[in-house]
Short mmCIF file of C-alpha atoms and ligand atoms in Angstrom, two decimals:
data_model
loop_
_atom_site.label_atom_id
_atom_site.label_comp_id
_atom_site.label_asym_id
_atom_site.label_seq_id
_atom_site.Cartn_x
_atom_site.Cartn_y
_atom_site.Cartn_z
CA MET A 974 173.21 53.00 -35.27
CA SER A 975 173.66 55.82 -32.75
CA SER A 976 175.16 59.12 -33.88
CA LEU A 977 177.25 61.61 -31.97
CA PHE A 978 174.12 63.53 -31.04
CA ASP A 979 171.99 60.68 -29.53
CA PHE A 980 173.18 61.50 -26.04
CA ASP A 981 170.65 59.19 -24.37
CA ALA A 982 171.36 56.10 -26.44
CA LYS A 983 174.03 53.68 -25.30
CA PRO A 984 176.99 53.81 -27.71
CA ASP A 985 177.17 50.89 -30.13
CA ALA A 986 179.60 48.32 -28.77
CA TYR A 987 182.46 46.71 -30.72
CA ALA A 988 185.48 44.72 -29.56
CA VAL A 989 188.52 42.77 -30.65
CA MET A 990 188.88 39.20 -29.37
CA GLY A 991 192.14 37.27 -29.27
CA ASN A 992 194.85 35.84 -27.05
CA PRO A 993 197.05 37.60 -26.13
CA ILE A 994 195.15 40.88 -26.52
CA SER A 995 196.56 43.37 -24.01
CA HIS A 996 198.96 44.89 -26.57
CA SER A 997 196.32 45.21 -29.30
CA LYS A 998 196.33 48.61 -31.01
CA SER A 999 192.76 48.12 -32.29
CA PRO A 1000 190.98 49.99 -29.44
CA LEU A 1001 193.28 52.98 -30.01
CA ILE A 1002 192.77 52.86 -33.79
CA HIS A 1003 188.97 52.54 -33.66
CA ALA A 1004 188.69 55.27 -31.03
CA ALA A 1005 190.65 57.56 -33.38
CA PHE A 1006 188.39 56.61 -36.32
CA ALA A 1007 185.29 57.28 -34.19
CA ARG A 1008 186.56 60.73 -33.14
CA GLN A 1009 187.51 61.63 -36.66
CA THR A 1010 184.17 60.57 -38.19
CA GLN A 1011 182.08 61.74 -35.22
CA GLN A 1012 180.67 58.31 -34.52
CA ARG A 1013 179.68 57.48 -30.99
CA LEU A 1014 180.84 53.97 -30.17
CA ASP A 1015 182.67 51.83 -27.63
CA TYR A 1016 185.51 49.55 -28.73
CA SER A 1017 187.16 47.25 -26.19
CA ALA A 1018 189.68 44.40 -26.16
CA ILE A 1019 188.52 41.03 -24.86
CA GLN A 1020 190.95 38.26 -23.94
CA VAL A 1021 189.50 34.85 -24.77
CA ASP A 1022 190.90 31.58 -23.45
CA ALA A 1023 191.33 28.48 -25.60
CA GLY A 1024 187.98 26.71 -25.91
CA GLY A 1025 186.07 29.84 -24.88
CA PHE A 1026 185.55 31.53 -28.23
CA GLU A 1027 181.92 30.62 -28.95
CA GLN A 1028 180.86 31.47 -25.43
CA ALA A 1029 182.65 34.83 -25.55
CA VAL A 1030 181.05 35.77 -28.88
CA GLY A 1031 177.64 34.62 -27.61
CA ASN A 1032 177.96 36.77 -24.47
CA PHE A 1033 179.06 39.81 -26.47
CA ARG A 1034 176.19 39.42 -28.89
CA ALA A 1035 173.64 38.84 -26.09
CA SER A 1036 174.75 42.11 -24.46
CA GLY A 1037 173.87 43.98 -27.67
CA GLY A 1038 177.31 44.11 -29.31
CA LYS A 1039 177.28 45.19 -32.95
CA GLY A 1040 180.54 43.83 -34.30
CA LEU A 1041 183.84 42.12 -33.54
CA ASN A 1042 187.36 41.98 -34.83
CA ILE A 1043 188.93 38.58 -34.39
CA THR A 1044 192.67 38.11 -34.12
CA VAL A 1045 195.19 35.35 -33.40
CA PRO A 1046 194.46 32.51 -32.70
CA PHE A 1047 190.72 32.59 -33.42
CA LYS A 1048 190.38 33.67 -37.07
CA GLN A 1049 189.78 30.12 -38.35
CA GLU A 1050 187.36 29.36 -35.51
CA ALA A 1051 185.49 32.55 -36.37
CA TRP A 1052 185.29 31.38 -39.99
CA LYS A 1053 183.53 28.20 -38.84
CA PHE A 1054 181.31 30.06 -36.38
CA VAL A 1055 179.67 32.69 -38.61
CA ASP A 1056 176.36 32.14 -40.44
CA GLU A 1057 177.45 33.84 -43.67
CA ARG A 1058 180.84 34.65 -45.21
CA SER A 1059 181.93 37.29 -47.72
CA GLU A 1060 183.79 36.13 -50.82
CA ARG A 1061 187.09 37.39 -49.40
CA ALA A 1062 186.50 35.52 -46.11
CA VAL A 1063 185.83 32.34 -48.09
CA GLN A 1064 189.10 32.80 -50.01
CA ALA A 1065 191.08 33.66 -46.88
CA GLY A 1066 189.77 30.68 -44.91
CA ALA A 1067 189.68 33.06 -41.95
CA VAL A 1068 187.41 35.76 -40.53
CA ASN A 1069 188.76 38.91 -38.85
CA THR A 1070 185.53 40.96 -38.90
CA ILE A 1071 182.09 39.91 -37.63
CA SER A 1072 178.90 41.96 -37.96
CA PHE A 1073 175.74 41.08 -36.07
CA ASP A 1074 172.87 42.01 -38.31
CA ASP A 1075 169.22 41.14 -37.65
CA GLY A 1076 170.06 37.94 -35.83
CA CYS A 1077 172.57 36.91 -38.50
CA CYS A 1078 176.30 36.69 -37.87
CA ILE A 1079 178.28 37.74 -40.97
CA GLY A 1080 182.02 37.11 -41.36
CA ASP A 1081 184.43 39.08 -43.52
CA ASN A 1082 188.19 39.33 -43.90
CA THR A 1083 189.77 42.77 -44.33
CA ASP A 1084 193.46 41.78 -44.01
CA GLY A 1085 194.14 41.42 -47.75
CA VAL A 1086 192.37 44.61 -48.68
CA GLY A 1087 194.28 46.34 -45.85
CA LEU A 1088 197.63 45.24 -47.27
CA VAL A 1089 196.71 46.14 -50.85
CA ARG A 1090 195.40 49.56 -49.84
CA ASP A 1091 198.48 50.30 -47.74
CA LEU A 1092 200.76 49.44 -50.66
CA ILE A 1093 198.80 51.29 -53.35
CA GLU A 1094 197.28 54.27 -51.53
CA ASN A 1095 199.85 54.98 -48.83
CA HIS A 1096 203.09 53.96 -50.56
CA SER A 1097 202.29 54.25 -54.29
CA VAL A 1098 203.37 50.64 -54.81
CA GLY A 1099 201.10 49.27 -57.54
CA LEU A 1100 200.69 45.51 -57.96
CA ALA A 1101 199.38 45.29 -61.54
CA GLY A 1102 201.88 43.58 -63.83
CA LYS A 1103 204.42 43.20 -60.99
CA ARG A 1104 206.58 40.17 -60.05
CA ILE A 1105 205.88 39.45 -56.40
CA LEU A 1106 207.61 37.15 -53.92
CA ILE A 1107 205.74 36.24 -50.74
CA LEU A 1108 207.64 34.59 -47.92
CA GLY A 1109 205.59 32.20 -45.78
CA ALA A 1110 202.55 30.03 -46.38
CA GLY A 1111 200.60 30.27 -43.12
CA GLY A 1112 197.33 31.98 -42.26
CA ALA A 1113 198.75 35.48 -42.67
CA VAL A 1114 199.65 34.78 -46.31
CA ARG A 1115 196.47 32.87 -47.13
CA GLY A 1116 194.52 35.89 -45.87
CA VAL A 1117 196.03 38.31 -48.40
CA LEU A 1118 196.36 36.22 -51.58
CA GLY A 1119 192.85 36.81 -52.97
CA PRO A 1120 192.97 40.64 -52.91
CA MET A 1121 196.57 40.58 -54.20
CA LEU A 1122 195.69 38.34 -57.16
CA ALA A 1123 192.74 40.63 -57.93
CA GLN A 1124 195.27 43.39 -58.70
CA GLN A 1125 196.57 41.29 -61.64
CA PRO A 1126 200.27 40.97 -60.82
CA SER A 1127 202.27 39.21 -63.57
CA LYS A 1128 203.28 36.51 -61.05
CA ILE A 1129 203.25 35.69 -57.38
CA VAL A 1130 205.78 33.19 -56.02
CA ILE A 1131 205.04 31.84 -52.54
CA ALA A 1132 208.26 30.58 -50.92
CA ASN A 1133 208.11 28.71 -47.64
CA ARG A 1134 210.47 26.86 -45.30
CA THR A 1135 208.16 23.83 -45.57
CA GLU A 1136 207.86 23.62 -49.35
CA GLU A 1137 204.80 21.36 -49.27
CA LYS A 1138 202.71 24.08 -47.58
CA ALA A 1139 203.59 26.60 -50.30
CA LEU A 1140 202.65 24.12 -53.03
CA THR A 1141 199.35 23.27 -51.36
CA LEU A 1142 198.44 26.92 -50.82
CA ALA A 1143 199.29 27.89 -54.41
CA ASN A 1144 197.25 24.97 -55.75
CA GLU A 1145 194.23 25.92 -53.67
CA PHE A 1146 193.91 29.23 -55.50
CA ASN A 1147 193.98 27.41 -58.83
CA ARG A 1148 195.70 30.26 -60.73
CA ARG A 1149 198.61 28.38 -62.28
CA ASP A 1150 199.30 31.15 -64.76
CA GLN A 1151 200.01 33.65 -61.97
CA LEU A 1152 200.73 31.78 -58.75
CA ARG A 1153 203.24 29.13 -57.78
CA GLY A 1154 204.68 27.73 -54.57
CA CYS A 1155 208.24 26.60 -53.78
CA GLY A 1156 210.85 26.21 -51.06
CA PHE A 1157 213.41 28.98 -50.40
CA PRO A 1158 216.24 27.33 -52.41
CA ALA A 1159 214.12 27.43 -55.61
CA ILE A 1160 214.06 31.25 -55.57
CA ASP A 1161 217.53 31.04 -57.25
CA ASP A 1162 218.66 34.29 -58.77
CA GLN A 1163 215.30 35.72 -59.89
CA SER A 1164 214.64 39.29 -58.78
CA PHE A 1165 211.23 40.72 -57.84
CA ASP A 1166 209.45 44.07 -57.86
CA LEU A 1167 207.92 43.40 -54.45
CA ILE A 1168 208.94 41.04 -51.65
CA ILE A 1169 206.48 40.57 -48.78
CA ASN A 1170 207.52 38.86 -45.57
CA GLY A 1171 204.49 37.00 -44.23
CA THR A 1172 206.44 34.54 -42.09
CA ALA A 1173 206.45 34.60 -38.32
CA ALA A 1174 210.29 34.74 -38.43
CA SER A 1175 210.47 38.47 -37.52
CA LEU A 1176 208.74 37.72 -34.21
CA ARG A 1177 211.82 35.76 -33.14
CA GLY A 1178 214.33 38.05 -34.81
CA ASP A 1179 215.00 35.45 -37.54
CA LEU A 1180 215.48 36.09 -41.23
CA PRO A 1181 213.91 33.76 -43.82
CA PRO A 1182 216.73 32.39 -46.02
CA VAL A 1183 216.06 34.47 -49.13
CA PRO A 1184 218.96 35.08 -51.53
CA ALA A 1185 219.91 38.76 -51.71
CA THR A 1186 219.69 38.47 -55.53
CA ALA A 1187 215.88 38.63 -55.09
CA ILE A 1188 216.39 42.39 -54.49
CA SER A 1189 217.16 44.78 -57.31
CA ASN A 1190 217.42 48.55 -56.97
CA ASN A 1191 213.71 48.72 -57.97
CA THR A 1192 212.46 46.28 -55.36
CA CYS A 1193 210.05 47.23 -52.61
CA CYS A 1194 210.30 45.09 -49.45
CA TYR A 1195 207.36 44.91 -47.05
CA ASP A 1196 207.21 43.15 -43.68
CA MET A 1197 203.69 42.37 -42.47
CA MET A 1198 205.11 42.76 -38.94
CA TYR A 1199 205.90 46.11 -37.36
CA GLY A 1200 207.61 47.39 -34.26
CA LYS A 1201 209.42 50.36 -32.81
CA MET A 1202 212.57 49.29 -34.65
CA PRO A 1203 212.88 47.91 -38.21
CA THR A 1204 212.55 44.11 -38.32
CA VAL A 1205 215.52 41.92 -39.32
CA PHE A 1206 213.88 41.47 -42.73
CA MET A 1207 213.67 45.25 -43.15
CA ALA A 1208 217.30 45.70 -42.08
CA TRP A 1209 218.32 43.00 -44.58
CA ALA A 1210 216.32 44.72 -47.35
CA SER A 1211 217.93 48.10 -46.63
CA LYS A 1212 221.40 46.57 -46.55
CA HIS A 1213 220.87 45.04 -49.99
CA GLY A 1214 219.67 48.27 -51.61
CA ALA A 1215 215.87 47.87 -51.81
CA LEU A 1216 214.14 50.95 -53.25
CA LYS A 1217 211.51 51.05 -50.49
CA VAL A 1218 211.45 49.24 -47.14
CA LEU A 1219 208.10 49.21 -45.37
CA ASP A 1220 206.58 47.74 -42.22
CA GLY A 1221 203.05 46.39 -41.65
CA LEU A 1222 201.69 49.18 -39.46
CA GLY A 1223 199.79 50.68 -42.39
CA MET A 1224 198.22 47.29 -43.13
CA LEU A 1225 197.05 47.08 -39.51
CA VAL A 1226 195.36 50.49 -39.70
CA GLU A 1227 193.93 49.86 -43.19
CA GLN A 1228 192.37 46.51 -42.23
CA ALA A 1229 190.82 48.28 -39.24
CA ALA A 1230 189.50 51.06 -41.52
CA GLU A 1231 187.82 48.49 -43.75
CA SER A 1232 186.17 46.87 -40.69
CA PHE A 1233 185.02 50.32 -39.56
CA PHE A 1234 183.58 50.92 -43.02
CA ILE A 1235 181.71 47.58 -42.93
CA TRP A 1236 180.17 48.46 -39.55
CA ARG A 1237 179.58 52.19 -39.87
CA GLY A 1238 179.39 52.87 -43.62
CA ILE A 1239 182.04 55.59 -43.32
CA ARG A 1240 185.65 55.32 -44.47
CA PRO A 1241 188.03 57.05 -42.07
CA ASP A 1242 191.13 58.92 -43.22
CA THR A 1243 193.92 56.56 -42.20
CA ARG A 1244 197.01 58.72 -42.68
CA GLU A 1245 196.81 60.68 -39.45
CA VAL A 1246 195.93 57.51 -37.53
CA ILE A 1247 198.93 55.61 -38.94
CA ALA A 1248 201.15 58.52 -37.90
CA SER A 1249 199.73 58.65 -34.37
CA VAL A 1250 199.98 54.87 -33.82
CA LYS A 1251 203.56 54.96 -35.12
CA ALA A 1252 204.44 57.78 -32.75
CA ALA A 1253 203.01 55.80 -29.81
CA LEU A 1254 204.97 52.56 -30.51
P1 LIG B 2544 200.38 32.77 -39.36
O1 LIG B 2544 198.95 32.39 -39.21
O2 LIG B 2544 200.78 33.99 -38.55
O3 LIG B 2544 200.80 32.89 -40.78
P2 LIG B 2544 201.50 30.13 -39.12
O4 LIG B 2544 200.33 29.52 -39.81
O5 LIG B 2544 202.08 29.44 -37.92
O6 LIG B 2544 201.20 31.61 -38.64
O7 LIG B 2544 202.65 30.34 -40.22
C1 LIG B 2544 203.86 30.87 -39.88
C2 LIG B 2544 204.70 31.01 -41.16
O8 LIG B 2544 205.98 31.52 -40.83
C3 LIG B 2544 204.94 29.69 -41.86
O9 LIG B 2544 205.00 29.92 -43.25
C4 LIG B 2544 206.29 29.27 -41.29
O10 LIG B 2544 206.99 28.37 -42.09
P3 LIG B 2544 206.68 26.77 -41.99
O11 LIG B 2544 205.41 26.54 -42.73
O12 LIG B 2544 207.85 26.12 -42.62
O13 LIG B 2544 206.57 26.48 -40.51
C5 LIG B 2544 206.97 30.60 -41.26
N1 LIG B 2544 208.11 30.68 -40.33
C6 LIG B 2544 208.06 30.74 -38.99
N2 LIG B 2544 209.30 30.87 -38.47
C7 LIG B 2544 210.16 30.91 -39.52
C8 LIG B 2544 211.57 31.05 -39.66
N3 LIG B 2544 212.36 31.16 -38.58
N4 LIG B 2544 212.10 31.06 -40.90
C9 LIG B 2544 211.32 30.94 -41.99
N5 LIG B 2544 209.97 30.80 -41.94
C10 LIG B 2544 209.40 30.80 -40.72
#
């Protein structure tokens, strides 16, 4: 590991791989972490074409690269590719962080921990004993369920447009006391302490069909997406009187901070980085 003062050594190289990748905020975030913690490193963004993932990782590793973040659509492929997986990567079925260590390629997943830390540390939204509704049952939701369950909420309901996927995902975690899956109509008139939108609906400006009765004046609503403007889900939550309405920018920075910690052994202070990324949106 090179430090700020090894002027002759080549900086340790890291990168994020995905497709598309040009709009990735990860290089900006990791450069800010490196400055803040006085670590000397390079972090780049690498666009990888379909079918080219293994080759791209092999090339990066052969050139001396120390670690990778993996984003859409390669997280599952990365899971298959690595030699070893952390417990949270196993649970997530996806890898977003790779470390190359003594010839071994180790996969981890920091998305769930990023979400939980953003909620608890940055927004004072605790999960213990809470009734939680998660919208969506794709990879984004699978990735966060393990760390969320570890906080001991009283229940998590996964609601999805395709009900079968929610049922399958809930069953996989085998926590019938705490976790169940359903379609949107089955949400009925229950209200929740926390509603998390993990669907891809916000990307298209769509709103998942959640009854407004799911929101009480104590409900926190969180969209895993973020943008310059509030998402349609966030606008809906505000309109129906949610106590707090949050976007996923903090989760993005927190998952990056956990990757940085895995690689460098130092935990950056995320608050100023969240503020600067927000200002640059
Ligand atoms: P990701 O890996 O980002 O989670 P994904 O696996 O394609 O992506 O999952 C996308 C999720 O968003 C799914 O839960 C999907 O619902 P279906 O399983 O029924 O397809 C959900 N989704 C996408 N567009 C949606 C919309 N317009 N309304 C409600 N749910 C939507």
